[in-house]
Coordinates of C-alpha atoms in Angstrom, one line a residue:
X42 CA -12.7 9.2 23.5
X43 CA -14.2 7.0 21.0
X44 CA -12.7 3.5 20.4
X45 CA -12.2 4.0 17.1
X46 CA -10.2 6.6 16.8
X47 CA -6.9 5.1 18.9
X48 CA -4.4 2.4 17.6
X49 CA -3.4 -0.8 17.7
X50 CA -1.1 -0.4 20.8
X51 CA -3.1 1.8 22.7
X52 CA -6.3 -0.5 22.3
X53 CA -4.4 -3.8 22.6
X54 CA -3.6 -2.6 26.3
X55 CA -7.1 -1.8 27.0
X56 CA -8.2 -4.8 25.9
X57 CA -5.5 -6.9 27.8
X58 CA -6.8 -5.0 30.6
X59 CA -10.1 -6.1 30.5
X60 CA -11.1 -2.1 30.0
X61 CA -12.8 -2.6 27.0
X62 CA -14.2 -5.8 25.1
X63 CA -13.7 -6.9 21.8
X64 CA -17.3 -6.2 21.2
X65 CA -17.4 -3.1 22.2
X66 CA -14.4 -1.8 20.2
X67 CA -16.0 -3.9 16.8
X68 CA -19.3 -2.1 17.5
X69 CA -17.5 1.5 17.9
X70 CA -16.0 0.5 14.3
X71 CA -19.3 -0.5 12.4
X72 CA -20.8 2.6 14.1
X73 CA -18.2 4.8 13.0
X74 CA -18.9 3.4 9.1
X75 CA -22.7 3.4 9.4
X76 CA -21.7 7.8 9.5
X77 CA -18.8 8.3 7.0
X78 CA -19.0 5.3 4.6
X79 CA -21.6 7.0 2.5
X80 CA -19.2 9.8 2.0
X81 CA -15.8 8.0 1.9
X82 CA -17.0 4.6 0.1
X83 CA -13.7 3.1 1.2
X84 CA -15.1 -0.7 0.9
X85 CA -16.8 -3.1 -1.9
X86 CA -18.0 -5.8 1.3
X87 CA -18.6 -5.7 4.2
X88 CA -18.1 -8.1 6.6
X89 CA -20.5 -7.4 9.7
X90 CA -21.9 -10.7 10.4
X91 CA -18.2 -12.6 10.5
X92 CA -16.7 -9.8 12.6
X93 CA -19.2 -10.5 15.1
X94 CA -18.4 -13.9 15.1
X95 CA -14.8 -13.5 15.2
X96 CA -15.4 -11.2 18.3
X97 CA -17.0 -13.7 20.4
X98 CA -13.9 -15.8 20.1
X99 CA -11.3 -12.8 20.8
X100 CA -13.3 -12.1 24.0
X101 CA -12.9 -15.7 24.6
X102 CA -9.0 -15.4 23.8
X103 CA -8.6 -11.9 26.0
X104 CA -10.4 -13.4 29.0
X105 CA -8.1 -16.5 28.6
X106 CA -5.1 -14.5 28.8
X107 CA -4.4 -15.8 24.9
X108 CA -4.0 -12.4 23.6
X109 CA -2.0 -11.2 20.5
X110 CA -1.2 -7.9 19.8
X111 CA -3.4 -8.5 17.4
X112 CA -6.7 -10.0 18.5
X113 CA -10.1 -8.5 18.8
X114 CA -8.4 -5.9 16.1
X115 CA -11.0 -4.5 13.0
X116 CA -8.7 -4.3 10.4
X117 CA -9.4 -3.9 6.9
X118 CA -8.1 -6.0 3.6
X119 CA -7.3 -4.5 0.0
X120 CA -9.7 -6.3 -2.1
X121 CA -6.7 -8.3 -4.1
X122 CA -6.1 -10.1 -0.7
X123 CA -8.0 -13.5 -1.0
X124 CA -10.5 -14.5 2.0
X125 CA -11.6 -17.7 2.2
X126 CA -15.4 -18.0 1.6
X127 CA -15.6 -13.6 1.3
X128 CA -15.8 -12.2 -2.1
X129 CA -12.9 -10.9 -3.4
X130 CA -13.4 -9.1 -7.1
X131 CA -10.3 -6.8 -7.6
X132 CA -12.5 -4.2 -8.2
X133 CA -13.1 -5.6 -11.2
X134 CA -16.6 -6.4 -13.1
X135 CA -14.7 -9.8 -14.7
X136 CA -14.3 -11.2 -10.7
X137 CA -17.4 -9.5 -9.7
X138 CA -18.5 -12.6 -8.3
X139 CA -15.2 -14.7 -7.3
X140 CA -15.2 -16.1 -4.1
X141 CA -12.1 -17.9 -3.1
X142 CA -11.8 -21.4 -1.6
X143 CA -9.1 -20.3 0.6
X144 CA -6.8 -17.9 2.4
X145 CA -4.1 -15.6 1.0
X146 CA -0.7 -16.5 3.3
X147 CA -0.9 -12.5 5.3
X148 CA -5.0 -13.7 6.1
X149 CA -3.8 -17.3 7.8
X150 CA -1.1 -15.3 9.7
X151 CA -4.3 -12.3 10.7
X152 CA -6.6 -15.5 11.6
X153 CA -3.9 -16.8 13.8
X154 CA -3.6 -13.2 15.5
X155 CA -7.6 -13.0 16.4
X156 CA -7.6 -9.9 13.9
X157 CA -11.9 -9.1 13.5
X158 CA -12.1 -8.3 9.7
X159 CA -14.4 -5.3 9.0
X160 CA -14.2 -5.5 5.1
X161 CA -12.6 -5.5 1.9
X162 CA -11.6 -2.1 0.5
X163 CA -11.9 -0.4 -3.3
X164 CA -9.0 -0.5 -5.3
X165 CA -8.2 0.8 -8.9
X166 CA -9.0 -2.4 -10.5
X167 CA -6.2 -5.2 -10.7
X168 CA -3.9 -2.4 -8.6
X169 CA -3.8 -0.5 -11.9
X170 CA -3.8 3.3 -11.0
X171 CA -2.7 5.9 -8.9
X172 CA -6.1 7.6 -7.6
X173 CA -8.5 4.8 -7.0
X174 CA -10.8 6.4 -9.6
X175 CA -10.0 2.9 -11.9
X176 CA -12.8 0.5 -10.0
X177 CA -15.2 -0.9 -11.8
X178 CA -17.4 0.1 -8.2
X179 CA -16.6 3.5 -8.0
X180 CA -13.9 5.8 -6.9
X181 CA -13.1 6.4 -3.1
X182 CA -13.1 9.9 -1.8
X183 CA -9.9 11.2 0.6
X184 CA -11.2 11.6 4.1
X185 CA -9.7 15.1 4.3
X186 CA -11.1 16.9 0.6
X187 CA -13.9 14.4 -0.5
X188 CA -13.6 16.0 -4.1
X189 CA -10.2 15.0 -4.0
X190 CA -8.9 11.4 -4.6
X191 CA -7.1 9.2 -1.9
X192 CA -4.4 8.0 -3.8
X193 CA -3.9 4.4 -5.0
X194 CA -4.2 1.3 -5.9
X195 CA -4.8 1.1 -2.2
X196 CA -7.1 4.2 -2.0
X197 CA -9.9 2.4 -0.2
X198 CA -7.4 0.9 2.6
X199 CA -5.5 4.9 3.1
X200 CA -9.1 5.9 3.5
X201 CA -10.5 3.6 5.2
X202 CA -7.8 4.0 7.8
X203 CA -7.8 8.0 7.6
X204 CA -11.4 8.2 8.6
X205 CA -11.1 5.7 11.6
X206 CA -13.4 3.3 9.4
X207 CA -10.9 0.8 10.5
X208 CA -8.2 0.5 13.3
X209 CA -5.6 -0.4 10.3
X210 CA -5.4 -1.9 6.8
X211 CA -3.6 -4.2 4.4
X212 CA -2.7 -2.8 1.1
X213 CA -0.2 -3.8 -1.9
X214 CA 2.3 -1.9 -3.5
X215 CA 3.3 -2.7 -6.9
X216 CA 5.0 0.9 -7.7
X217 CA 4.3 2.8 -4.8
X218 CA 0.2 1.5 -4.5
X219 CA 1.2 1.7 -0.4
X220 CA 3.3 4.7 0.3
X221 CA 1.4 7.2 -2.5
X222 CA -2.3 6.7 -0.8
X223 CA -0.5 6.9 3.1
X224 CA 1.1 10.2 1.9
X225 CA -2.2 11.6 0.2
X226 CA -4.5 10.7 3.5
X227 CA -1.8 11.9 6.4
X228 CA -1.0 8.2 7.5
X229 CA 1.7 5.4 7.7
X230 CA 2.1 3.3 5.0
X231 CA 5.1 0.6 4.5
X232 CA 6.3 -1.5 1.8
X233 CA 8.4 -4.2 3.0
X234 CA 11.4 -5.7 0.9
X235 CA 11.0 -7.7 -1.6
X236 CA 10.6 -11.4 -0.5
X237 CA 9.6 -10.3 3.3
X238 CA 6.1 -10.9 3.0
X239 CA 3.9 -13.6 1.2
X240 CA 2.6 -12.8 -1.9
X241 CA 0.5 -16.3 -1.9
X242 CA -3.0 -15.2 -2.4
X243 CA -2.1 -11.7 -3.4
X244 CA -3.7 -11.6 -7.1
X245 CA -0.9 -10.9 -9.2
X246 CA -0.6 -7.6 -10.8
X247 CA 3.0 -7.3 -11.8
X248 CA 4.6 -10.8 -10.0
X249 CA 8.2 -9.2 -9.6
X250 CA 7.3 -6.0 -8.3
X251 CA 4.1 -6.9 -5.9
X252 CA 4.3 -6.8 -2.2
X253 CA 1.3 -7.0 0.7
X254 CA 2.2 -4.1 3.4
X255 CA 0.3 -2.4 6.5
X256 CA -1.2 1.4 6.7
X257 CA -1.8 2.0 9.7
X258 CA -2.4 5.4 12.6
X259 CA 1.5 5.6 13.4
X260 CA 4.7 3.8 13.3
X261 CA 4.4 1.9 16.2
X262 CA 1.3 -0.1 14.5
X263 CA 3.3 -0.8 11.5
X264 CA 5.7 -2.5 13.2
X265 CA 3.0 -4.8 14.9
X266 CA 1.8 -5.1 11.7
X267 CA 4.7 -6.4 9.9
X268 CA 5.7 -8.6 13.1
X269 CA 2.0 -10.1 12.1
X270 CA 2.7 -10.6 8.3
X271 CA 6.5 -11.2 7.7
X272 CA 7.6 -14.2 7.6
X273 CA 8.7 -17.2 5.0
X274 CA 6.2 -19.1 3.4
X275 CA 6.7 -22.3 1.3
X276 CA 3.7 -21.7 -0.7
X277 CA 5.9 -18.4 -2.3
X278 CA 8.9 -19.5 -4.3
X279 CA 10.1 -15.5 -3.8
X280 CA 9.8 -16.0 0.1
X281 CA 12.9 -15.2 1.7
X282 CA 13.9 -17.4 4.4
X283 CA 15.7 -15.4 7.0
X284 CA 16.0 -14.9 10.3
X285 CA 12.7 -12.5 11.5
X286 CA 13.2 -9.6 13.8
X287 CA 11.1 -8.0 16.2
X288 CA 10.2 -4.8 14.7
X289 CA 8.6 -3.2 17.6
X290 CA 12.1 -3.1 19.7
X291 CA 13.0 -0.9 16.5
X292 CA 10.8 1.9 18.2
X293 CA 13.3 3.8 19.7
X294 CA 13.8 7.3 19.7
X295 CA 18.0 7.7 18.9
X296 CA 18.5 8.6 15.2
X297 CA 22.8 10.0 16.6
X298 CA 24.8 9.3 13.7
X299 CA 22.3 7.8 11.5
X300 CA 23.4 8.9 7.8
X301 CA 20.7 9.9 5.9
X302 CA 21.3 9.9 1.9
X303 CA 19.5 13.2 0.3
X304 CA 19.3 12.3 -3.3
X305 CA 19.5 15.3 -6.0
X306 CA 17.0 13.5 -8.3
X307 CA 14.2 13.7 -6.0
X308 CA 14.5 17.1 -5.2
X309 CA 12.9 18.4 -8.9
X310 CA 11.3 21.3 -11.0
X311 CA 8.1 21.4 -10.8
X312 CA 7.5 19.6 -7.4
X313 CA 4.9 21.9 -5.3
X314 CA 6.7 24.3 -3.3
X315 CA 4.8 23.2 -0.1
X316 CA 6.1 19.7 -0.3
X317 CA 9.3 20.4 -1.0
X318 CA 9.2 22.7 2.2
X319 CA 7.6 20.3 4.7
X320 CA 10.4 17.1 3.6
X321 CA 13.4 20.2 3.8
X322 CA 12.0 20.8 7.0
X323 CA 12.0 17.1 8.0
X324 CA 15.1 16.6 7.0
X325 CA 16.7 20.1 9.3
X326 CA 14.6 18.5 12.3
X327 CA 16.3 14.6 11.7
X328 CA 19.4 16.4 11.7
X329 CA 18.4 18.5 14.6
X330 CA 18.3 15.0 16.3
X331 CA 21.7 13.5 15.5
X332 CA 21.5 12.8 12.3
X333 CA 23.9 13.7 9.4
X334 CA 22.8 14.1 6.1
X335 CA 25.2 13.1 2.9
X336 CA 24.8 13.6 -0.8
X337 CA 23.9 11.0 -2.5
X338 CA 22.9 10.1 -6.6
X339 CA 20.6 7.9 -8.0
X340 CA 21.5 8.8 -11.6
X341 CA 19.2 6.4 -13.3
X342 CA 15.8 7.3 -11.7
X343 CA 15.2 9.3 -14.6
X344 CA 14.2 5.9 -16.6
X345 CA 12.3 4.6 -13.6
X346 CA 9.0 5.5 -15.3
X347 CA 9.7 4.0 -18.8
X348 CA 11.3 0.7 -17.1
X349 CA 8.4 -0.3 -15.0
X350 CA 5.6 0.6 -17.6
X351 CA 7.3 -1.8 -19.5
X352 CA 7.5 -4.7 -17.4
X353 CA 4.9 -4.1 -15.0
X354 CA 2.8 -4.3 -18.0
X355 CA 4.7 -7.2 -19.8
X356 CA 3.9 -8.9 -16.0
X357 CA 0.5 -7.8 -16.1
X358 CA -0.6 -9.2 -20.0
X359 CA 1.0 -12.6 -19.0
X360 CA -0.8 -12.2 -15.2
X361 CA -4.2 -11.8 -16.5
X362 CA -4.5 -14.2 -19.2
X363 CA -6.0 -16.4 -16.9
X364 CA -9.3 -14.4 -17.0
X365 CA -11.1 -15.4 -19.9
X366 CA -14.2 -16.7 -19.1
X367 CA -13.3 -20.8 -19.0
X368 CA -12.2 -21.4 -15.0
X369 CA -13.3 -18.5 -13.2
X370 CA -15.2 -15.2 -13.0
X371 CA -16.8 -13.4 -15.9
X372 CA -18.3 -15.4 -18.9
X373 CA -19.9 -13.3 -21.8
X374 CA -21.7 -15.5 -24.9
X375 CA -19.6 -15.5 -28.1
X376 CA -20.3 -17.6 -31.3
X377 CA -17.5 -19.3 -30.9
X378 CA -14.6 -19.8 -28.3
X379 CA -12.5 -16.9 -29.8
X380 CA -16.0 -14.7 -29.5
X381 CA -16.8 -15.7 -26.1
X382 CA -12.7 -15.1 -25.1
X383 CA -13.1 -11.5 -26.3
X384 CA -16.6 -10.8 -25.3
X385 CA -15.5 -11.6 -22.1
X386 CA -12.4 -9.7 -21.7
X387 CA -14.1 -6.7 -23.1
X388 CA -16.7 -6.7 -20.8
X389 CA -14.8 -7.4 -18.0
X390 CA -12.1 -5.3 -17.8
X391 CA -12.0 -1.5 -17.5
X392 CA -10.2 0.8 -20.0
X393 CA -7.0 1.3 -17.6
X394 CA -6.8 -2.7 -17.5
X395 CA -6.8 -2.9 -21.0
X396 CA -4.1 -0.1 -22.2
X397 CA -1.8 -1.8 -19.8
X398 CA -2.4 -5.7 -22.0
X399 CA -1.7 -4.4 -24.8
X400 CA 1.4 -2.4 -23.9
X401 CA 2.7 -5.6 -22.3
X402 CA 1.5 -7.6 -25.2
X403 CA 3.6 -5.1 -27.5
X404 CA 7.3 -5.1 -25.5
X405 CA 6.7 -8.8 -25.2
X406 CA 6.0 -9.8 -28.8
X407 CA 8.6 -11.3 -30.8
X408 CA 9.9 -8.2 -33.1
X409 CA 10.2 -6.0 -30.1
X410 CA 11.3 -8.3 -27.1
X411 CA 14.5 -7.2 -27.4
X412 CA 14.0 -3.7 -27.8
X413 CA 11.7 -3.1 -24.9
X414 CA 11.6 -5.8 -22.3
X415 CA 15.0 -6.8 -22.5
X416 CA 16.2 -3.3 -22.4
X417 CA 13.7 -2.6 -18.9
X418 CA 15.5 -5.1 -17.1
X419 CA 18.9 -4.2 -18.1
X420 CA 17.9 -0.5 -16.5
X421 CA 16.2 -2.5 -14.3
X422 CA 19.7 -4.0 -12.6
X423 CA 21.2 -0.3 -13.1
X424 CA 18.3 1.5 -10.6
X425 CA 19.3 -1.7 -8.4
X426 CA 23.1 -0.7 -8.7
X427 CA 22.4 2.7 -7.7
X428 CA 20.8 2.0 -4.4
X429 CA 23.5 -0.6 -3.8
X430 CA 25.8 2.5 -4.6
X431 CA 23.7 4.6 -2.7
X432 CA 23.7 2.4 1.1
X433 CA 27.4 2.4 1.1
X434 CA 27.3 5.7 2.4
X435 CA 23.9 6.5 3.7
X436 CA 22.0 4.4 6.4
X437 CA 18.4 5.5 5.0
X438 CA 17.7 7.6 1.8
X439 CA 14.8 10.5 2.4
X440 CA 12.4 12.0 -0.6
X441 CA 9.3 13.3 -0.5
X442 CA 6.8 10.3 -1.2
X443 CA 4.8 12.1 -4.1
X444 CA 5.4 15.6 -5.8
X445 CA 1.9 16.9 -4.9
X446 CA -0.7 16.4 -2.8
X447 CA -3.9 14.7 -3.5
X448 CA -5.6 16.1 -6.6
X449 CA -9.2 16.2 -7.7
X450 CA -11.3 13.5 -8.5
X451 CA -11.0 13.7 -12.1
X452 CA -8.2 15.9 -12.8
X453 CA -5.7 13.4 -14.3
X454 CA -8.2 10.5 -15.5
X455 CA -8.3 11.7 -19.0
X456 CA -4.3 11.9 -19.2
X457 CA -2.6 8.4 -18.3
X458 CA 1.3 10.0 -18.7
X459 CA 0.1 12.7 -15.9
X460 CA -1.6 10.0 -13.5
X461 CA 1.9 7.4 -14.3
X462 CA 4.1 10.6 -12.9
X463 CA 2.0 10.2 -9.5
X464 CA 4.6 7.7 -8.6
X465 CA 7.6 9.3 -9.8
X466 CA 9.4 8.8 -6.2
X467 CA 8.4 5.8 -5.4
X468 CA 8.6 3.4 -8.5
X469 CA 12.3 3.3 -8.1
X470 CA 12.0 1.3 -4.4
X471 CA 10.1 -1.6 -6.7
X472 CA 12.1 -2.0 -9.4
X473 CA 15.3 -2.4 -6.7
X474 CA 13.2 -4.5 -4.4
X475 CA 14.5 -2.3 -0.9
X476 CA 11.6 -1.2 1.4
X477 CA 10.1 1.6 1.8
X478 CA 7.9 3.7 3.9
X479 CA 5.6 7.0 4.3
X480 CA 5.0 8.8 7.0
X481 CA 3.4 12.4 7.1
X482 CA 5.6 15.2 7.7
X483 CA 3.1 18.1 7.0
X484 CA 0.1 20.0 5.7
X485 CA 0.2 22.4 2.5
X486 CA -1.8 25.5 2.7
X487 CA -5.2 23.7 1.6
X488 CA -4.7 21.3 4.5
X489 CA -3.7 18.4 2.6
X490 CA -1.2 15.6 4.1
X491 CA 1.9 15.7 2.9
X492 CA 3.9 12.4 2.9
X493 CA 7.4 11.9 4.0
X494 CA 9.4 8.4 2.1
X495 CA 12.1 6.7 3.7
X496 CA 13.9 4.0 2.3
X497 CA 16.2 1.4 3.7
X498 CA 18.4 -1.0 3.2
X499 CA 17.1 -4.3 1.6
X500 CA 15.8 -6.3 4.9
X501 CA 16.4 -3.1 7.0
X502 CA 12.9 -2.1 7.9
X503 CA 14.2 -1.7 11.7
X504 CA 16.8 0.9 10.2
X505 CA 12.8 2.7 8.7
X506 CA 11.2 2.2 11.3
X507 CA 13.6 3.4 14.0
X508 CA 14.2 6.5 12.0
X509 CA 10.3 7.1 11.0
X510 CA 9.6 6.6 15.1
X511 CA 12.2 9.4 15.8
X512 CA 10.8 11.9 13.5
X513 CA 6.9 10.9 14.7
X514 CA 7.8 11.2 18.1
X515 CA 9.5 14.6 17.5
X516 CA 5.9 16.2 15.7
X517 CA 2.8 15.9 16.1
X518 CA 1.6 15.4 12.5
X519 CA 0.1 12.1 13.0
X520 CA -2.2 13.1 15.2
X521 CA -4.2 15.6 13.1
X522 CA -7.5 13.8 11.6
X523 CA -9.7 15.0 9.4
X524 CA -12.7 16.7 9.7
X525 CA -15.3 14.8 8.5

């Protein structure tokens, strides 16, 4: 079998071994995108020089005996993830050319692990967008219906991981920019709690609702993944500084007497019939297993939409002032300061970008403060209440991660209401700050992933991944590829 296509876990052991080399699983990796890259176009950079570098000193590590679960691993990195010295542009013409003078917090931790980086992935620019169609680069094609999009903001990282272009990825999830692309392009994709992972070096989106999070082959390689990047950093006031677990003694097969919480508001008109199905059937084969399944209501998920539009994009006007041609990035000539300023910002950003400034501008400007922003985060603490409500009688809630599969390239771009309702299930987990996760549960009749969400208690990824394990090692679902 080709290197390329295994995981984390089952390569870490070859490697600790001494069956394979770090070289030789980096060179199956670069091989692998020198004959599916020009179809996917998952990245912006590559990085083949420094992974070669970077190899020679895992090898060094491995033969040592110095060997993270981690090291001599290709990953991949969303390209909102700073790396020191390797461009990292947002997918965005205004940082085209940024290069940053350090590390993101997650990147230290990788370097530390012996991770190889193979590249930087496409995005919708600034994380603004549900399909990766927003980059100022390009969109990003799903590994399993190329005229079909991979989902987003992290589109390139899904796909990049989908097509074995990678062994596993970083992404960010602002409203469901981790779980939404994992559903669309059959993988795992967590969102950890708020305040579990770093956000230092993470370019902010949407400062309140942003969080770095692994897609990866299967469950067991998110939980090496978040043993790799959880963890409290100084350097992020909204660190939480708690005890760490070990999330990979969380992959146990035992779900007896787990409640799961089944809430009516996910379960909607107009959902497609085959993803309703596939989660229903999920749900039997969890309970099939021990489980017990409760009622539950989340009665204000009906404003979840509304409420983060509004402050994501109040977060995101405030956010991305900084870009205007004085300190970094982009500068366009103007005839005066207030010319160059706009020159600049028009130029740089995309049309997506924009809409969402001046929405934020709008709730956030003084006649309408009260009226918009103040209101979001009043509904804001309500969504909150209702999970609260919610875990004190169900150990995990379960919804389908997205009401559809992945849709053409093109389909929803001229329509921003129909792109927002993409992330209908999966703003909610944001706005509340709980984790999260995807895991596919299924294929709809045109062979398209479907996504299965859990969503745990706030620090309770074990309770996800424990449950997510189960259900992965009852089906086979995660082993189907595409055929590309």
């Amino acid at each position: 079998m080709e290197l390329y296509k295994l995981t984390i876990h089952e390569l870490h052991e070859k490697l600790k071994n001494k069956e394979i080399s770090a070289k030789e699983l980096t060179e199956s990796v670069f091989k692998r995108l020198s004959e599916t890259e020009e179809k996917i176009k998952a990245y912006l950079t590559i990085t083949k020089d420094e992974a070669q570098k970077e190899t020679e000193e895992a090898d060094k590590n491995i033969k040592s005996g110095n060997a993270s679960p981690l090291t001599g691993i290709p990953l991949a990195i969303k390209d909102n993830i700073c790396t020191d010295g390797i461009k990292t542009t947002c997918a965005s013409r205004i940082l085209e050319s940024f290069i940053p003078p350090y590390d993101a917090a997650v990147i230290t931790k990788l370097k530390k692990s012996g991770y190889i980086l193979v590249g930087k992935t496409n995005m919708d620019e600034f994380a603004m967008g549900s399909s990766t169609e927003n980059s100022a680069f390009g969109a990003t094609r799903n590994p399993y219906d190329l005229d079909r999009v991979p989902g987003g903001s992290s589109g390139g990282s899904a796909a990049a991981v989908a097509a074995d272009e990678c062994i596993a990825a970083l992404g960010s999830d602002t409203g469901g920019s981790i779980r939404q692309p994992a559903a669309l392009c059959g993988i795992v994709g967590m969102k950890p709690t708020y305040g579990r992972v770093s956000r230092y070096g993470l370019v902010a989106f949407a400062s309140s609702l942003d969080q770095i999070g692994p897609l990866t082959k299967d469950v067991a390689d998110c939980a090496v993944m978040m043993n790799a990047i959880s963890g409290h950093d100084p350097c992020d006031s909204t660190s939480a500084n708690i005890p760490l677990p070990d999330f990979t003694k969380s992959l146990v097969k035992d779900v007896k007497g787990l409640k799961i919480g089944i809430p009516e508001e996910y379960f909607i008109e107009g959902i497609d019939k085959d993803v309703d199905k596939a989660v229903r059937d999920a749900i039997k084969l969890l309970e099939g297993l021990g489980a017990e399944s409760v009622k539950i209501k989340l009665p204000n998920t009906g404003y979840a939409i509304a409420t983060y539009y509004i402050l994501a994009t109040s977060e995101a006007s405030s956010n991305l002032a900084r870009y205007d041609g004085v300190k970094y990035g982009l500068r366009a000539e103007g005839k005066d300061l207030i010319d160059m300023y706009m020159e600049t910002r028009a130029k740089g950003f995309g049309s997506e970008v924009k809409r969402r400034i001046m929405l934020g501008t709008y709730a956030l400007s003084a006649g309408y403060y009260e009226a918009y922003y103040k209101k979001a985060q009043q509904v804001r603490t309500l969504i909150k209440m209702d999970f609260d409500e919610a875990f004190k009688k169900a150990d995990v809630i379960i919804t389908p991660t997205t009401p559809t599969a992945a849709f053409k390239i093109g389909e929803k771009t001229q329509d921003p209401l129909q792109m927002y309702l993409s992330d209908i299930f999966t703003i909610s987990v944001n706005l509340a700050g709980v984790p999260g996760a995807s895991i596919p549960c299924g294929f709809t009749k045109d062979e398209l992933p479907i996504g299965l969400q859990i969503i745990g208690r706030p620090f309770d990824e074990e309770t996800i991944i424990r449950t997510a394990y189960t259900f992965e090692q009852s089906t086979d679902w995660h082993k189907r590829k595409p055929n590309l």
